[in-house]
Amino acid sequence: MDAAPEAKRNSFPSMNFEAEILTTPHDNSELYTIPSMRSLTAEEYVEAFKTFLDHSTEHQCMDEFNKEQLPNIMAGLGHGKSTINVLGVGSGTGEQDLKMIRILQAVHPGVLIDNEIVEPNPQHVAAYKELVNQTPDLQNVSFIWHQLTSSEYQQQVKEKGTHKKFDFIHMIQMLYRVEDIPNTIKFFHSCLDLHGKLLIIILSDSSGWASLWKKYRDCLPSTDSGHYITSSGITDVLKRLGVEYRVYEFPSGWDITECFVEGDAVGSLMMDFLTGTKDFLGTAPPALRQRLREALCQPECSSTKDGRIIFSNNLSMIVVES
Ligand SMILES: C[S@@+](CC[C@H](N)C(=O)[O-])C[C@H]1O[C@@H](n2cnc3c(N)ncnc32)[C@H](O)[C@@H]1O
């Protein structure tokens, strides 16, 4: 499948909010967005993301990658150094980070791990710290949290004039929300030490998201902010940078059945995550809701299994060499 070209989700970047809400859709039947529609706040995003995780195999899919590929990938890190420096960008609540640290410990027994985290959401940082407190066997691991966005971190590094190098940097399912994707990838790639690796996990071009964002963009509200980017958008950037990389594809699904059940609280939160919009089902014009639900059922987006509607959430794991 062709990749969805990277685009800003809000399709009217030059318009002000008033102009935006008065924009009519292609069939002139309704307002594209009504004033009560708004994007998710950081707190609301936390809840919607959790509901998505609870109903998808997103983390199980990453577990498969961790099991099948990560030990080999990590074996080459550090080159005998006594400390391996790790940087997580957009680490969320840290579950995936700790799983990867466990693999690093198994592949390099006895090594010290210096783990830094760049994560802007205060609730996610607090939950990550709590998780560390409750996890045994992390004696050889140190943690430093930077409650910053990636661009704020980049700015801080520039101002301090320090440029610490890392053996392993990961950016897992987070590039959708950075300000400037090519610049962010270029900067964090420049933070790699010799023989270091950068792991980017992003939605695959074969995912339902890619079809939704490319073919059914008119079914999404303008309150959905961020970048519509999938794997090939990232590999295009990597090609332009002239760096070496390898892509691993892993299947994943998201059970969205409840999104079709009127008044279902879980379905409502999942639609909020899908559209980046607070109470999408309660605030979107009926025709937009209908169009989106129809698009979600298209075969390039979802399949049906045992009466459940499973949206394709396939992931691409991109491993970039220093
Ligand atoms: C979808 S979650 C992924 C979390 C985690 N990596 C995982 O896979 O479970 C995206 C994370 O990126 C963070 N984030 C959003 N914008 C960011 C930015 N500009 N820089 C760094 N992190 C960001 C969010 O706060 C959130 O924790």
PDB file of N, CA and C and ligand atoms in Angstrom, residues 45 49 59 62 89-92 96 118-121 124 148-150 172-174 177-178, ligand 1:
ATOM      1  N   TYR A  45      -6.368  13.071  27.325  1.00  0.00           N
ATOM      2  CA  TYR A  45      -5.612  12.175  26.450  1.00  0.00           C
ATOM      3  C   TYR A  45      -5.139  10.941  27.234  1.00  0.00           C
ATOM      4  N   PHE A  49      -6.050   7.296  26.001  1.00  0.00           N
ATOM      5  CA  PHE A  49      -4.944   6.410  25.600  1.00  0.00           C
ATOM      6  C   PHE A  49      -4.993   5.107  26.398  1.00  0.00           C
ATOM      7  N   HIS A  59       0.625  -3.135  23.061  1.00  0.00           N
ATOM      8  CA  HIS A  59       1.793  -3.498  23.869  1.00  0.00           C
ATOM      9  C   HIS A  59       2.178  -4.965  23.692  1.00  0.00           C
ATOM     10  N   MET A  62       4.361  -5.063  20.729  1.00  0.00           N
ATOM     11  CA  MET A  62       5.731  -4.634  21.073  1.00  0.00           C
ATOM     12  C   MET A  62       6.453  -5.748  21.836  1.00  0.00           C
ATOM     13  N   VAL A  89      12.237   8.840  24.563  1.00  0.00           N
ATOM     14  CA  VAL A  89      11.566  10.088  24.196  1.00  0.00           C
ATOM     15  C   VAL A  89      10.069   9.800  24.047  1.00  0.00           C
ATOM     16  N   GLY A  90       9.241  10.519  24.816  1.00  0.00           N
ATOM     17  CA  GLY A  90       7.795  10.245  24.816  1.00  0.00           C
ATOM     18  C   GLY A  90       7.506   8.881  25.406  1.00  0.00           C
ATOM     19  N   SER A  91       8.088   8.620  26.580  1.00  0.00           N
ATOM     20  CA  SER A  91       8.028   7.275  27.179  1.00  0.00           C
ATOM     21  C   SER A  91       6.694   6.942  27.825  1.00  0.00           C
ATOM     22  N   GLY A  92       5.818   7.932  28.001  1.00  0.00           N
ATOM     23  CA  GLY A  92       4.537   7.661  28.643  1.00  0.00           C
ATOM     24  C   GLY A  92       4.743   7.196  30.077  1.00  0.00           C
ATOM     25  N   GLN A  96       6.813   0.056  28.693  1.00  0.00           N
ATOM     26  CA  GLN A  96       7.651  -0.450  27.597  1.00  0.00           C
ATOM     27  C   GLN A  96       9.131  -0.210  27.889  1.00  0.00           C
ATOM     28  N   VAL A 118      12.534  11.716  28.359  1.00  0.00           N
ATOM     29  CA  VAL A 118      11.953  13.007  27.964  1.00  0.00           C
ATOM     30  C   VAL A 118      10.453  12.774  27.793  1.00  0.00           C
ATOM     31  N   GLU A 119       9.662  13.342  28.694  1.00  0.00           N
ATOM     32  CA  GLU A 119       8.207  13.090  28.650  1.00  0.00           C
ATOM     33  C   GLU A 119       7.499  14.343  29.209  1.00  0.00           C
ATOM     34  N   PRO A 120       6.692  14.999  28.390  1.00  0.00           N
ATOM     35  CA  PRO A 120       6.094  16.266  28.843  1.00  0.00           C
ATOM     36  C   PRO A 120       4.885  16.128  29.763  1.00  0.00           C
ATOM     37  N   ASN A 121       4.186  14.993  29.718  1.00  0.00           N
ATOM     38  CA  ASN A 121       2.926  14.890  30.459  1.00  0.00           C
ATOM     39  C   ASN A 121       3.190  14.583  31.942  1.00  0.00           C
ATOM     40  N   HIS A 124       1.964  11.255  33.245  1.00  0.00           N
ATOM     41  CA  HIS A 124       2.748  10.114  32.772  1.00  0.00           C
ATOM     42  C   HIS A 124       4.069  10.010  33.540  1.00  0.00           C
ATOM     43  N   LEU A 148       9.642  17.466  29.754  1.00  0.00           N
ATOM     44  CA  LEU A 148       9.771  18.413  28.643  1.00  0.00           C
ATOM     45  C   LEU A 148       9.266  17.765  27.361  1.00  0.00           C
ATOM     46  N   THR A 149       8.922  18.579  26.372  1.00  0.00           N
ATOM     47  CA  THR A 149       8.678  18.027  25.036  1.00  0.00           C
ATOM     48  C   THR A 149      10.048  17.786  24.390  1.00  0.00           C
ATOM     49  N   SER A 150      10.051  17.041  23.310  1.00  0.00           N
ATOM     50  CA  SER A 150      11.336  16.763  22.654  1.00  0.00           C
ATOM     51  C   SER A 150      11.999  18.050  22.174  1.00  0.00           C
ATOM     52  N   ILE A 172       8.800   5.776  20.848  1.00  0.00           N
ATOM     53  CA  ILE A 172       7.766   4.759  20.615  1.00  0.00           C
ATOM     54  C   ILE A 172       6.386   5.390  20.549  1.00  0.00           C
ATOM     55  N   GLN A 173       5.779   5.313  19.404  1.00  0.00           N
ATOM     56  CA  GLN A 173       4.412   5.819  19.184  1.00  0.00           C
ATOM     57  C   GLN A 173       4.255   7.263  19.667  1.00  0.00           C
ATOM     58  N   MET A 174       5.220   8.105  19.377  1.00  0.00           N
ATOM     59  CA  MET A 174       5.135   9.471  19.889  1.00  0.00           C
ATOM     60  C   MET A 174       5.395  10.546  18.835  1.00  0.00           C
ATOM     61  N   ARG A 177       3.047  13.752  17.576  1.00  0.00           N
ATOM     62  CA  ARG A 177       2.764  15.008  18.277  1.00  0.00           C
ATOM     63  C   ARG A 177       3.972  15.932  18.412  1.00  0.00           C
ATOM     64  N   VAL A 178       5.094  15.601  17.789  1.00  0.00           N
ATOM     65  CA  VAL A 178       6.227  16.529  17.880  1.00  0.00           C
ATOM     66  C   VAL A 178       6.020  17.652  16.862  1.00  0.00           C
TER      67      VAL A 178
HETATM   68  C1  LIG B   1       0.946   7.263  22.550  1.00  0.00           C
HETATM   69  S1  LIG B   1       1.881   7.699  23.954  1.00  0.00           S
HETATM   70  C2  LIG B   1       3.176   6.476  23.890  1.00  0.00           C
HETATM   71  C3  LIG B   1       3.802   6.220  25.208  1.00  0.00           C
HETATM   72  C4  LIG B   1       4.832   5.095  25.258  1.00  0.00           C
HETATM   73  N1  LIG B   1       5.978   5.363  24.406  1.00  0.00           N
HETATM   74  C5  LIG B   1       4.179   3.772  24.888  1.00  0.00           C
HETATM   75  O1  LIG B   1       4.370   3.311  23.764  1.00  0.00           O
HETATM   76  O2  LIG B   1       3.461   3.236  25.711  1.00  0.00           O
HETATM   77  C6  LIG B   1       2.729   9.162  23.391  1.00  0.00           C
HETATM   78  C7  LIG B   1       3.573   9.829  24.453  1.00  0.00           C
HETATM   79  O3  LIG B   1       4.316  10.895  23.853  1.00  0.00           O
HETATM   80  C8  LIG B   1       4.266  12.004  24.727  1.00  0.00           C
HETATM   81  N2  LIG B   1       4.470  13.221  23.899  1.00  0.00           N
HETATM   82  C9  LIG B   1       3.536  13.960  23.256  1.00  0.00           C
HETATM   83  N3  LIG B   1       4.108  14.990  22.620  1.00  0.00           N
HETATM   84  C10 LIG B   1       5.438  14.902  22.862  1.00  0.00           C
HETATM   85  C11 LIG B   1       6.554  15.694  22.494  1.00  0.00           C
HETATM   86  N4  LIG B   1       6.412  16.777  21.731  1.00  0.00           N
HETATM   87  N5  LIG B   1       7.775  15.306  22.934  1.00  0.00           N
HETATM   88  C12 LIG B   1       7.926  14.202  23.712  1.00  0.00           C
HETATM   89  N6  LIG B   1       6.889  13.416  24.085  1.00  0.00           N
HETATM   90  C13 LIG B   1       5.670  13.762  23.673  1.00  0.00           C
HETATM   91  C14 LIG B   1       2.903  11.931  25.364  1.00  0.00           C
HETATM   92  O4  LIG B   1       2.835  12.665  26.565  1.00  0.00           O
HETATM   93  C15 LIG B   1       2.751  10.433  25.584  1.00  0.00           C
HETATM   94  O5  LIG B   1       3.277  10.041  26.815  1.00  0.00           O
END
